[in-house]
């Protein structure tokens, strides 16, 4: 055998095994789909014949009898389950919670309303199981795909959204908004801390949160009309989608840690003012003393919150808290000097007072962020 052949077999990376023996978990998010769940289960049973699969509904407290219908279906079957969530809505988070509640190596998502062609699912599943793809997508736009009986306006909207999404996708995907796909569970698990979990486009969330592009394969299918019930996606969802894209764009330009550090700094300013006000009002202290105490308190506050949130993955504990606080005071002290220095320099060059002030503060804050990342919360 050629050496290359050995290497090839060794590098095929397949998803693992489920201790319960399922190959596939089908996640079905539901909200008021009472009339649709039984036909869906029937259709899945036909389409997936020969596979070991479980069907996992995630219902957000439907009041139309959906969970009761599911309970009837599940009465004599261990492979049908329902997770019920109270007082929460959200397609993405429902799907994520469903994926986390199974040990099957491959998870697939499908609408409850019959719009997705379940006959495609065995092929989506096979692509992922064989290691040919990390995620296999049932796509509404590929050459032979179709949008069925969608209204014209909705098709236009959906196309525009897809085009917009290409801005933040690392690899081109024709239908990144699809709600019909199969994915390796271990990939989802690795991405969990990065998912926004907000909104309704879980596939988009997964694709854009992966540092290395997921290997995606798309198969076209004809998007059918809803069987019963009504669509839950209204204008709120569009807004949500725009926020999600903006989120990802900002994240690409500004590291999330820097944004968080800035946010904590803004809170710290609030602490500073509160302490200053308190000192001046209560103890009748002079301004200089009050200001000094306020600075000390605000820096300690920033340290504590940054340690808890911004740098939670490098959190300092025990005696390191003390040395960390000491280095943070030093860093912020130098930052303040830089702040004053830059401000004075610009002001001396006849820049406006507020331009000088803002520039000083920006440089000082940036210094604080960089220096504390490298010193106080350095990687160990
Ligand atoms: N658990 C849960 N499911 C939802 C929610 N919103 C929609 N769904 C389900 O997600 C699937 C897609 O929603 P649908 O209204 O059909 O969206 P459309 O196909 O884009 O019109 C359906 O199975 C819905 O029942 C939600 O907030 N929570
Ligand atoms: Mg639908």
mmCIF file of C-alpha atoms and ligand atoms in Angstrom:
data_model
loop_
_atom_site.group_PDB
_atom_site.id
_atom_site.type_symbol
_atom_site.label_atom_id
_atom_site.label_comp_id
_atom_site.label_asym_id
_atom_site.label_seq_id
_atom_site.Cartn_x
_atom_site.Cartn_y
_atom_site.Cartn_z
ATOM 1 C CA UNK A 1 0.000 0.000 0.000
ATOM 2 C CA UNK A 2 1.264 3.491 -0.770
ATOM 3 C CA UNK A 3 2.145 5.519 2.331
ATOM 4 C CA UNK A 4 -0.322 8.187 1.248
ATOM 5 C CA UNK A 5 -3.199 5.732 1.469
ATOM 6 C CA UNK A 6 -2.446 4.949 5.103
ATOM 7 C CA UNK A 7 -2.366 8.606 5.944
ATOM 8 C CA UNK A 8 -5.668 9.166 4.186
ATOM 9 C CA UNK A 9 -7.538 6.571 6.206
ATOM 10 C CA UNK A 10 -6.053 7.888 9.405
ATOM 11 C CA UNK A 11 -7.090 11.489 8.838
ATOM 12 C CA UNK A 12 -10.767 10.850 8.083
ATOM 13 C CA UNK A 13 -12.462 12.502 11.009
ATOM 14 C CA UNK A 14 -15.840 11.049 11.804
ATOM 15 C CA UNK A 15 -18.257 12.014 14.538
ATOM 16 C CA UNK A 16 -18.207 9.723 17.595
ATOM 17 C CA UNK A 17 -20.816 7.324 18.963
ATOM 18 C CA UNK A 18 -23.837 7.797 21.187
ATOM 19 C CA UNK A 19 -23.844 5.620 24.330
ATOM 20 C CA UNK A 20 -27.599 5.163 23.782
ATOM 21 C CA UNK A 21 -26.973 3.968 20.252
ATOM 22 C CA UNK A 22 -28.594 6.758 18.251
ATOM 23 C CA UNK A 23 -26.898 7.865 15.051
ATOM 24 C CA UNK A 24 -28.965 10.983 14.694
ATOM 25 C CA UNK A 25 -31.102 13.308 16.785
ATOM 26 C CA UNK A 26 -33.730 15.324 14.946
ATOM 27 C CA UNK A 27 -34.386 18.579 16.774
ATOM 28 C CA UNK A 28 -37.809 20.108 16.146
ATOM 29 C CA UNK A 29 -38.488 23.544 17.643
ATOM 30 C CA UNK A 30 -42.203 24.087 18.117
ATOM 31 C CA UNK A 31 -44.420 26.961 18.991
ATOM 32 C CA UNK A 32 -48.132 26.337 18.449
ATOM 33 C CA UNK A 33 -47.808 23.508 15.949
ATOM 34 C CA UNK A 34 -50.423 21.122 17.367
ATOM 35 C CA UNK A 35 -51.791 20.076 13.987
ATOM 36 C CA UNK A 36 -48.342 19.542 12.504
ATOM 37 C CA UNK A 37 -46.441 17.331 14.923
ATOM 38 C CA UNK A 38 -48.119 13.990 14.160
ATOM 39 C CA UNK A 39 -47.766 14.298 10.363
ATOM 40 C CA UNK A 40 -44.145 15.346 10.858
ATOM 41 C CA UNK A 41 -43.311 12.308 12.975
ATOM 42 C CA UNK A 42 -44.978 10.064 10.423
ATOM 43 C CA UNK A 43 -43.046 11.639 7.579
ATOM 44 C CA UNK A 44 -39.753 11.393 9.500
ATOM 45 C CA UNK A 45 -40.384 7.739 10.334
ATOM 46 C CA UNK A 46 -40.777 6.978 6.643
ATOM 47 C CA UNK A 47 -37.839 9.101 5.510
ATOM 48 C CA UNK A 48 -35.409 7.850 8.162
ATOM 49 C CA UNK A 49 -36.307 4.164 8.003
ATOM 50 C CA UNK A 50 -33.265 2.018 8.775
ATOM 51 C CA UNK A 51 -31.492 4.727 10.760
ATOM 52 C CA UNK A 52 -31.228 4.835 14.539
ATOM 53 C CA UNK A 53 -32.622 8.244 15.394
ATOM 54 C CA UNK A 54 -34.484 10.064 18.096
ATOM 55 C CA UNK A 55 -36.858 12.986 17.693
ATOM 56 C CA UNK A 56 -36.467 15.763 20.192
ATOM 57 C CA UNK A 57 -39.082 18.505 20.322
ATOM 58 C CA UNK A 58 -38.291 21.776 22.053
ATOM 59 C CA UNK A 59 -41.529 23.530 22.830
ATOM 60 C CA UNK A 60 -41.784 27.064 24.163
ATOM 61 C CA UNK A 61 -44.933 26.592 26.190
ATOM 62 C CA UNK A 62 -47.380 26.355 23.289
ATOM 63 C CA UNK A 63 -50.942 26.898 24.418
ATOM 64 C CA UNK A 64 -52.623 25.145 21.517
ATOM 65 C CA UNK A 65 -52.062 21.596 22.742
ATOM 66 C CA UNK A 66 -48.742 20.966 20.990
ATOM 67 C CA UNK A 67 -47.022 19.391 24.027
ATOM 68 C CA UNK A 68 -50.067 17.206 24.683
ATOM 69 C CA UNK A 69 -49.946 15.991 21.065
ATOM 70 C CA UNK A 70 -46.266 15.225 21.423
ATOM 71 C CA UNK A 71 -46.918 13.388 24.688
ATOM 72 C CA UNK A 72 -49.428 11.151 22.877
ATOM 73 C CA UNK A 73 -46.860 10.381 20.206
ATOM 74 C CA UNK A 74 -44.176 9.698 22.801
ATOM 75 C CA UNK A 75 -46.388 7.507 24.983
ATOM 76 C CA UNK A 76 -45.022 4.213 23.676
ATOM 77 C CA UNK A 77 -41.763 5.403 22.158
ATOM 78 C CA UNK A 78 -38.509 6.149 23.971
ATOM 79 C CA UNK A 79 -37.159 7.800 20.826
ATOM 80 C CA UNK A 80 -39.559 10.742 20.974
ATOM 81 C CA UNK A 81 -38.971 13.324 23.672
ATOM 82 C CA UNK A 82 -40.016 16.863 24.437
ATOM 83 C CA UNK A 83 -38.209 19.613 26.281
ATOM 84 C CA UNK A 84 -40.612 22.251 27.512
ATOM 85 C CA UNK A 85 -39.450 25.759 28.263
ATOM 86 C CA UNK A 86 -41.481 28.214 30.248
ATOM 87 C CA UNK A 87 -41.493 31.972 29.894
ATOM 88 C CA UNK A 88 -38.941 31.970 27.111
ATOM 89 C CA UNK A 89 -39.135 32.336 23.371
ATOM 90 C CA UNK A 90 -36.459 32.011 20.778
ATOM 91 C CA UNK A 91 -35.862 29.621 17.971
ATOM 92 C CA UNK A 92 -32.049 29.655 18.227
ATOM 93 C CA UNK A 93 -31.888 29.048 21.928
ATOM 94 C CA UNK A 94 -34.529 26.315 21.633
ATOM 95 C CA UNK A 95 -32.477 24.511 19.009
ATOM 96 C CA UNK A 96 -29.272 24.863 21.030
ATOM 97 C CA UNK A 97 -30.935 23.420 24.104
ATOM 98 C CA UNK A 98 -32.282 20.526 22.061
ATOM 99 C CA UNK A 99 -28.823 19.787 20.685
ATOM 100 C CA UNK A 100 -27.367 19.804 24.170
ATOM 101 C CA UNK A 101 -29.965 17.344 25.437
ATOM 102 C CA UNK A 102 -28.877 14.499 23.186
ATOM 103 C CA UNK A 103 -25.738 12.399 22.929
ATOM 104 C CA UNK A 104 -26.260 11.480 19.272
ATOM 105 C CA UNK A 105 -23.119 12.318 17.260
ATOM 106 C CA UNK A 106 -25.083 14.064 14.521
ATOM 107 C CA UNK A 107 -27.955 16.476 15.093
ATOM 108 C CA UNK A 108 -30.398 17.749 12.502
ATOM 109 C CA UNK A 109 -32.916 20.572 12.669
ATOM 110 C CA UNK A 110 -36.233 20.710 10.842
ATOM 111 C CA UNK A 111 -39.324 22.951 11.018
ATOM 112 C CA UNK A 112 -42.415 21.356 12.496
ATOM 113 C CA UNK A 113 -44.674 22.785 9.831
ATOM 114 C CA UNK A 114 -43.816 20.512 6.918
ATOM 115 C CA UNK A 115 -42.025 23.192 4.896
ATOM 116 C CA UNK A 116 -38.761 21.258 4.841
ATOM 117 C CA UNK A 117 -38.492 18.152 2.711
ATOM 118 C CA UNK A 118 -37.704 15.453 5.250
ATOM 119 C CA UNK A 119 -36.818 13.054 2.411
ATOM 120 C CA UNK A 120 -33.570 14.989 2.085
ATOM 121 C CA UNK A 121 -32.575 14.285 5.656
ATOM 122 C CA UNK A 122 -30.893 10.879 5.145
ATOM 123 C CA UNK A 123 -28.542 12.486 2.616
ATOM 124 C CA UNK A 124 -27.800 15.427 4.907
ATOM 125 C CA UNK A 125 -27.121 12.978 7.702
ATOM 126 C CA UNK A 126 -24.863 10.760 5.574
ATOM 127 C CA UNK A 127 -22.686 13.695 4.490
ATOM 128 C CA UNK A 128 -21.997 14.589 8.112
ATOM 129 C CA UNK A 129 -21.605 11.040 9.396
ATOM 130 C CA UNK A 130 -19.111 10.123 6.676
ATOM 131 C CA UNK A 131 -16.988 13.107 7.580
ATOM 132 C CA UNK A 132 -17.563 14.738 4.157
ATOM 133 C CA UNK A 133 -18.974 17.839 5.848
ATOM 134 C CA UNK A 134 -19.175 19.458 9.274
ATOM 135 C CA UNK A 135 -22.573 20.774 8.368
ATOM 136 C CA UNK A 136 -24.948 19.713 5.572
ATOM 137 C CA UNK A 137 -27.563 22.269 4.641
ATOM 138 C CA UNK A 138 -30.906 21.858 2.931
ATOM 139 C CA UNK A 139 -30.733 24.905 0.703
ATOM 140 C CA UNK A 140 -33.611 26.825 -0.811
ATOM 141 C CA UNK A 141 -31.553 28.569 -3.468
ATOM 142 C CA UNK A 142 -29.118 26.155 -5.056
ATOM 143 C CA UNK A 143 -29.632 25.861 -8.797
ATOM 144 C CA UNK A 144 -32.265 23.141 -8.614
ATOM 145 C CA UNK A 145 -33.734 24.427 -5.321
ATOM 146 C CA UNK A 146 -36.879 26.452 -5.071
ATOM 147 C CA UNK A 147 -38.768 28.682 -2.733
ATOM 148 C CA UNK A 148 -42.102 26.971 -3.424
ATOM 149 C CA UNK A 149 -45.122 29.138 -2.943
ATOM 150 C CA UNK A 150 -43.441 31.963 -1.109
ATOM 151 C CA UNK A 151 -44.805 35.410 -1.694
ATOM 152 C CA UNK A 152 -42.704 37.573 -4.005
ATOM 153 C CA UNK A 153 -41.970 40.103 -1.260
ATOM 154 C CA UNK A 154 -40.758 37.420 1.046
ATOM 155 C CA UNK A 155 -38.452 35.950 -1.571
ATOM 156 C CA UNK A 156 -36.970 39.412 -2.187
ATOM 157 C CA UNK A 157 -36.524 39.991 1.539
ATOM 158 C CA UNK A 158 -34.894 36.665 2.042
ATOM 159 C CA UNK A 159 -32.524 37.216 -0.914
ATOM 160 C CA UNK A 160 -31.494 40.618 0.464
ATOM 161 C CA UNK A 161 -30.868 39.108 3.884
ATOM 162 C CA UNK A 162 -28.763 36.362 2.349
ATOM 163 C CA UNK A 163 -26.684 38.867 0.405
ATOM 164 C CA UNK A 164 -26.146 40.943 3.542
ATOM 165 C CA UNK A 165 -25.063 37.873 5.424
ATOM 166 C CA UNK A 166 -22.246 37.187 2.949
ATOM 167 C CA UNK A 167 -20.534 40.203 4.531
ATOM 168 C CA UNK A 168 -19.786 38.258 7.656
ATOM 169 C CA UNK A 169 -19.527 34.705 6.379
ATOM 170 C CA UNK A 170 -15.987 33.390 6.003
ATOM 171 C CA UNK A 171 -16.990 30.864 3.326
ATOM 172 C CA UNK A 172 -19.754 31.381 0.788
ATOM 173 C CA UNK A 173 -22.972 29.560 1.634
ATOM 174 C CA UNK A 174 -25.949 29.985 -0.665
ATOM 175 C CA UNK A 175 -28.602 29.707 2.044
ATOM 176 C CA UNK A 176 -27.063 30.502 5.442
ATOM 177 C CA UNK A 177 -30.536 31.259 6.842
ATOM 178 C CA UNK A 178 -31.856 27.773 6.283
ATOM 179 C CA UNK A 179 -33.596 26.146 9.225
ATOM 180 C CA UNK A 180 -32.975 22.708 7.766
ATOM 181 C CA UNK A 181 -29.544 21.193 8.295
ATOM 182 C CA UNK A 182 -27.483 18.468 9.937
ATOM 183 C CA UNK A 183 -24.316 19.131 11.910
ATOM 184 C CA UNK A 184 -21.796 17.301 14.049
ATOM 185 C CA UNK A 185 -22.675 17.683 17.689
ATOM 186 C CA UNK A 186 -19.038 18.054 18.739
ATOM 187 C CA UNK A 187 -18.728 21.088 16.444
ATOM 188 C CA UNK A 188 -21.743 22.715 18.057
ATOM 189 C CA UNK A 189 -20.331 22.016 21.483
ATOM 190 C CA UNK A 190 -17.011 23.638 20.597
ATOM 191 C CA UNK A 191 -18.827 26.736 19.334
ATOM 192 C CA UNK A 192 -21.247 27.071 22.252
ATOM 193 C CA UNK A 193 -19.350 29.806 24.132
ATOM 194 C CA UNK A 194 -19.230 31.901 20.958
ATOM 195 C CA UNK A 195 -22.862 31.571 19.891
ATOM 196 C CA UNK A 196 -25.073 34.588 20.305
ATOM 197 C CA UNK A 197 -28.110 32.317 20.798
ATOM 198 C CA UNK A 198 -30.243 35.311 20.030
ATOM 199 C CA UNK A 199 -32.847 35.402 17.312
ATOM 200 C CA UNK A 200 -33.992 32.742 14.931
ATOM 201 C CA UNK A 201 -31.128 31.957 12.603
ATOM 202 C CA UNK A 202 -29.235 29.282 14.391
ATOM 203 C CA UNK A 203 -27.387 28.078 11.290
ATOM 204 C CA UNK A 204 -26.149 31.591 10.596
ATOM 205 C CA UNK A 205 -25.050 31.904 14.192
ATOM 206 C CA UNK A 206 -23.081 28.649 13.949
ATOM 207 C CA UNK A 207 -21.468 29.541 10.620
ATOM 208 C CA UNK A 208 -20.352 32.993 11.708
ATOM 209 C CA UNK A 209 -19.104 32.046 15.145
ATOM 210 C CA UNK A 210 -16.623 29.439 13.961
ATOM 211 C CA UNK A 211 -13.015 30.706 13.877
ATOM 212 C CA UNK A 212 -12.161 28.237 11.098
ATOM 213 C CA UNK A 213 -14.838 27.997 8.449
ATOM 214 C CA UNK A 214 -17.094 24.971 8.940
ATOM 215 C CA UNK A 215 -17.000 22.626 5.985
ATOM 216 C CA UNK A 216 -20.467 23.094 4.570
ATOM 217 C CA UNK A 217 -22.194 21.119 1.832
ATOM 218 C CA UNK A 218 -25.551 22.246 0.463
ATOM 219 C CA UNK A 219 -28.288 20.151 -1.079
ATOM 220 C CA UNK A 220 -31.191 21.867 -2.834
ATOM 221 C CA UNK A 221 -34.811 21.206 -1.948
ATOM 222 C CA UNK A 222 -38.192 22.659 -2.715
ATOM 223 C CA UNK A 223 -39.493 24.779 0.135
ATOM 224 C CA UNK A 224 -43.117 23.732 0.674
ATOM 225 C CA UNK A 225 -46.038 25.780 1.929
ATOM 226 C CA UNK A 226 -46.869 25.541 5.619
ATOM 227 C CA UNK A 227 -49.271 22.646 6.352
ATOM 228 C CA UNK A 228 -51.196 24.296 9.212
ATOM 229 C CA UNK A 229 -50.805 27.053 11.775
ATOM 230 C CA UNK A 230 -49.066 30.327 11.047
ATOM 231 C CA UNK A 231 -45.545 31.639 10.635
ATOM 232 C CA UNK A 232 -44.015 33.141 13.783
ATOM 233 C CA UNK A 233 -41.540 35.291 11.970
ATOM 234 C CA UNK A 234 -42.584 38.929 11.871
ATOM 235 C CA UNK A 235 -40.854 42.292 11.858
ATOM 236 C CA UNK A 236 -39.207 41.779 15.245
ATOM 237 C CA UNK A 237 -37.274 38.972 13.690
ATOM 238 C CA UNK A 238 -35.921 41.219 10.929
ATOM 239 C CA UNK A 239 -34.646 43.710 13.472
ATOM 240 C CA UNK A 240 -33.091 40.900 15.410
ATOM 241 C CA UNK A 241 -31.330 39.713 12.319
ATOM 242 C CA UNK A 242 -29.860 43.130 11.592
ATOM 243 C CA UNK A 243 -28.585 43.359 15.156
ATOM 244 C CA UNK A 244 -26.978 39.940 14.805
ATOM 245 C CA UNK A 245 -25.124 40.953 11.640
ATOM 246 C CA UNK A 246 -24.038 44.267 13.174
ATOM 247 C CA UNK A 247 -22.836 42.312 16.171
ATOM 248 C CA UNK A 248 -20.650 40.068 14.067
ATOM 249 C CA UNK A 249 -19.308 42.986 12.041
ATOM 250 C CA UNK A 250 -18.362 44.975 15.131
ATOM 251 C CA UNK A 251 -16.794 41.908 16.634
ATOM 252 C CA UNK A 252 -14.606 41.582 13.564
ATOM 253 C CA UNK A 253 -13.330 45.156 13.825
ATOM 254 C CA UNK A 254 -13.152 45.499 17.592
ATOM 255 C CA UNK A 255 -12.120 42.566 19.745
ATOM 256 C CA UNK A 256 -14.966 41.698 22.157
ATOM 257 C CA UNK A 257 -12.603 41.962 25.112
ATOM 258 C CA UNK A 258 -11.804 45.580 24.259
ATOM 259 C CA UNK A 259 -15.514 46.416 23.955
ATOM 260 C CA UNK A 260 -16.143 44.813 27.335
ATOM 261 C CA UNK A 261 -13.197 46.596 28.909
ATOM 262 C CA UNK A 262 -14.585 49.895 27.612
ATOM 263 C CA UNK A 263 -18.045 49.102 28.959
ATOM 264 C CA UNK A 264 -16.631 48.283 32.389
ATOM 265 C CA UNK A 265 -14.668 51.545 32.225
ATOM 266 C CA UNK A 266 -17.899 53.453 31.597
ATOM 267 C CA UNK A 267 -19.477 51.799 34.639
ATOM 268 C CA UNK A 268 -16.339 52.675 36.582
ATOM 269 C CA UNK A 269 -16.901 56.327 35.744
ATOM 270 C CA UNK A 270 -20.320 55.989 37.381
ATOM 271 C CA UNK A 271 -18.708 54.505 40.493
ATOM 272 C CA UNK A 272 -16.183 57.325 40.505
ATOM 273 C CA UNK A 273 -18.858 59.998 40.437
ATOM 274 C CA UNK A 274 -20.980 58.253 43.058
ATOM 275 C CA UNK A 275 -18.051 57.979 45.463
ATOM 276 C CA UNK A 276 -17.006 61.562 44.794
ATOM 277 C CA UNK A 277 -20.489 62.819 45.446
ATOM 278 C CA UNK A 278 -20.809 60.691 48.580
ATOM 279 C CA UNK A 279 -17.487 61.840 49.983
ATOM 280 C CA UNK A 280 -18.211 65.487 49.348
ATOM 281 C CA UNK A 281 -21.745 65.318 50.726
ATOM 282 C CA UNK A 282 -21.355 63.038 53.728
ATOM 283 C CA UNK A 283 -17.951 63.580 55.260
ATOM 284 C CA UNK A 284 -17.434 67.136 54.162
ATOM 285 C CA UNK A 285 -14.069 66.110 52.740
ATOM 286 C CA UNK A 286 -12.172 68.498 50.486
ATOM 287 C CA UNK A 287 -12.318 67.955 46.737
ATOM 288 C CA UNK A 288 -8.761 66.650 46.414
ATOM 289 C CA UNK A 289 -9.236 63.990 49.077
ATOM 290 C CA UNK A 290 -12.636 62.990 47.743
ATOM 291 C CA UNK A 291 -11.291 62.787 44.212
ATOM 292 C CA UNK A 292 -8.373 60.611 45.353
ATOM 293 C CA UNK A 293 -10.650 58.177 47.170
ATOM 294 C CA UNK A 294 -12.991 58.083 44.154
ATOM 295 C CA UNK A 295 -10.117 57.226 41.793
ATOM 296 C CA UNK A 296 -8.886 54.466 44.105
ATOM 297 C CA UNK A 297 -12.399 53.039 44.409
ATOM 298 C CA UNK A 298 -13.136 53.252 40.702
ATOM 299 C CA UNK A 299 -9.909 51.462 39.760
ATOM 300 C CA UNK A 300 -10.609 48.720 42.325
ATOM 301 C CA UNK A 301 -14.110 48.397 40.896
ATOM 302 C CA UNK A 302 -12.783 48.121 37.332
ATOM 303 C CA UNK A 303 -10.282 45.543 38.480
ATOM 304 C CA UNK A 304 -12.921 43.398 40.181
ATOM 305 C CA UNK A 305 -15.400 43.493 37.305
ATOM 306 C CA UNK A 306 -12.793 42.972 34.594
ATOM 307 C CA UNK A 307 -11.415 40.067 36.574
ATOM 308 C CA UNK A 308 -14.893 38.588 36.773
ATOM 309 C CA UNK A 309 -16.109 39.242 33.233
ATOM 310 C CA UNK A 310 -13.633 40.621 30.708
ATOM 311 C CA UNK A 311 -10.823 38.269 31.675
ATOM 312 C CA UNK A 312 -12.906 35.484 33.175
ATOM 313 C CA UNK A 313 -10.857 32.924 31.284
ATOM 314 C CA UNK A 314 -7.716 34.216 32.990
ATOM 315 C CA UNK A 315 -9.344 35.046 36.316
ATOM 316 C CA UNK A 316 -6.953 35.824 39.158
ATOM 317 C CA UNK A 317 -7.558 34.095 42.466
ATOM 318 C CA UNK A 318 -6.035 33.940 45.945
ATOM 319 C CA UNK A 319 -2.853 35.957 46.494
ATOM 320 C CA UNK A 320 -2.704 36.693 42.742
ATOM 321 C CA UNK A 321 -5.667 38.998 43.330
ATOM 322 C CA UNK A 322 -3.403 41.262 45.392
ATOM 323 C CA UNK A 323 -0.460 41.340 42.992
ATOM 324 C CA UNK A 324 -2.944 41.736 40.144
ATOM 325 C CA UNK A 325 -4.605 44.699 41.816
ATOM 326 C CA UNK A 326 -1.188 46.245 42.439
ATOM 327 C CA UNK A 327 -0.139 45.923 38.785
ATOM 328 C CA UNK A 328 -3.542 47.230 37.692
ATOM 329 C CA UNK A 329 -3.105 50.351 39.856
ATOM 330 C CA UNK A 330 0.309 50.879 38.283
ATOM 331 C CA UNK A 331 -1.024 50.385 34.765
ATOM 332 C CA UNK A 332 -3.927 52.782 35.359
ATOM 333 C CA UNK A 333 -1.614 55.319 36.979
ATOM 334 C CA UNK A 334 0.572 55.347 33.864
ATOM 335 C CA UNK A 335 -2.596 55.473 31.754
ATOM 336 C CA UNK A 336 -3.695 58.586 33.622
ATOM 337 C CA UNK A 337 -0.284 60.181 33.010
ATOM 338 C CA UNK A 338 -0.586 59.380 29.299
ATOM 339 C CA UNK A 339 -4.123 60.769 29.345
ATOM 340 C CA UNK A 340 -3.021 64.064 30.895
ATOM 341 C CA UNK A 341 0.115 64.240 28.748
ATOM 342 C CA UNK A 342 -1.587 63.698 25.393
ATOM 343 C CA UNK A 343 -4.402 66.063 26.341
ATOM 344 C CA UNK A 344 -1.981 68.821 27.340
ATOM 345 C CA UNK A 345 0.108 68.313 24.207
ATOM 346 C CA UNK A 346 -2.866 68.618 21.874
ATOM 347 C CA UNK A 347 -4.299 71.560 23.792
ATOM 348 C CA UNK A 348 -0.969 73.347 23.561
ATOM 349 C CA UNK A 349 -1.144 72.869 19.788
ATOM 350 C CA UNK A 350 -4.439 74.783 19.823
ATOM 351 C CA UNK A 351 -6.795 71.889 19.454
ATOM 352 C CA UNK A 352 -10.205 72.366 20.984
ATOM 353 C CA UNK A 353 -10.477 71.517 24.681
ATOM 354 C CA UNK A 354 -12.834 68.614 24.134
ATOM 355 C CA UNK A 355 -10.824 67.129 21.282
ATOM 356 C CA UNK A 356 -7.775 67.197 23.528
ATOM 357 C CA UNK A 357 -9.746 65.688 26.400
ATOM 358 C CA UNK A 358 -11.277 62.880 24.347
ATOM 359 C CA UNK A 359 -7.978 62.039 22.639
ATOM 360 C CA UNK A 360 -6.241 61.868 26.005
ATOM 361 C CA UNK A 361 -8.919 59.625 27.451
ATOM 362 C CA UNK A 362 -8.862 57.317 24.402
ATOM 363 C CA UNK A 363 -5.108 56.905 24.455
ATOM 364 C CA UNK A 364 -5.147 56.393 28.231
ATOM 365 C CA UNK A 365 -7.901 53.765 28.026
ATOM 366 C CA UNK A 366 -6.225 51.941 25.158
ATOM 367 C CA UNK A 367 -3.005 51.898 27.156
ATOM 368 C CA UNK A 368 -4.879 50.538 30.180
ATOM 369 C CA UNK A 369 -6.390 47.788 28.065
ATOM 370 C CA UNK A 370 -3.196 46.721 26.320
ATOM 371 C CA UNK A 371 -0.946 46.955 29.369
ATOM 372 C CA UNK A 372 -3.343 45.141 31.689
ATOM 373 C CA UNK A 373 -3.833 42.414 29.064
ATOM 374 C CA UNK A 374 -0.076 41.924 28.882
ATOM 375 C CA UNK A 375 0.738 42.356 32.579
ATOM 376 C CA UNK A 376 -2.173 41.996 34.999
ATOM 377 C CA UNK A 377 -4.044 39.301 33.079
ATOM 378 C CA UNK A 378 -1.150 37.896 31.064
ATOM 379 C CA UNK A 379 -1.520 34.381 29.737
ATOM 380 C CA UNK A 380 0.095 31.859 32.036
HETATM 381 N N1 LIG B 1 -39.359 26.476 20.512
HETATM 382 C C1 LIG B 1 -39.658 27.486 19.667
HETATM 383 N N2 LIG B 1 -39.970 27.221 18.386
HETATM 384 C C2 LIG B 1 -40.271 28.255 17.568
HETATM 385 C C3 LIG B 1 -40.253 29.610 17.992
HETATM 386 N N3 LIG B 1 -40.580 30.417 16.938
HETATM 387 C C4 LIG B 1 -40.799 29.568 15.905
HETATM 388 N N4 LIG B 1 -40.625 28.272 16.271
HETATM 389 C C5 LIG B 1 -40.710 27.050 15.453
HETATM 390 O O1 LIG B 1 -39.656 27.134 14.509
HETATM 391 C C6 LIG B 1 -40.059 26.616 13.256
HETATM 392 C C7 LIG B 1 -39.933 27.717 12.197
HETATM 393 O O2 LIG B 1 -40.856 28.759 12.449
HETATM 394 P P1 LIG B 1 -41.831 29.282 11.324
HETATM 395 O O3 LIG B 1 -42.848 30.130 11.978
HETATM 396 O O4 LIG B 1 -42.315 28.123 10.514
HETATM 397 O O5 LIG B 1 -40.865 30.158 10.457
HETATM 398 P P2 LIG B 1 -40.872 30.291 8.862
HETATM 399 O O6 LIG B 1 -40.864 28.896 8.315
HETATM 400 O O7 LIG B 1 -39.602 31.024 8.551
HETATM 401 O O8 LIG B 1 -42.128 31.034 8.546
HETATM 402 C C8 LIG B 1 -41.478 26.112 13.461
HETATM 403 O O9 LIG B 1 -41.413 24.732 13.746
HETATM 404 C C9 LIG B 1 -41.970 26.915 14.652
HETATM 405 O O10 LIG B 1 -42.955 26.237 15.383
HETATM 406 C C10 LIG B 1 -39.912 29.860 19.364
HETATM 407 O O11 LIG B 1 -39.864 30.992 19.842
HETATM 408 N N5 LIG B 1 -39.622 28.782 20.150
HETATM 409 MG MG1 LIG B 2 -41.861 27.333 8.697
#
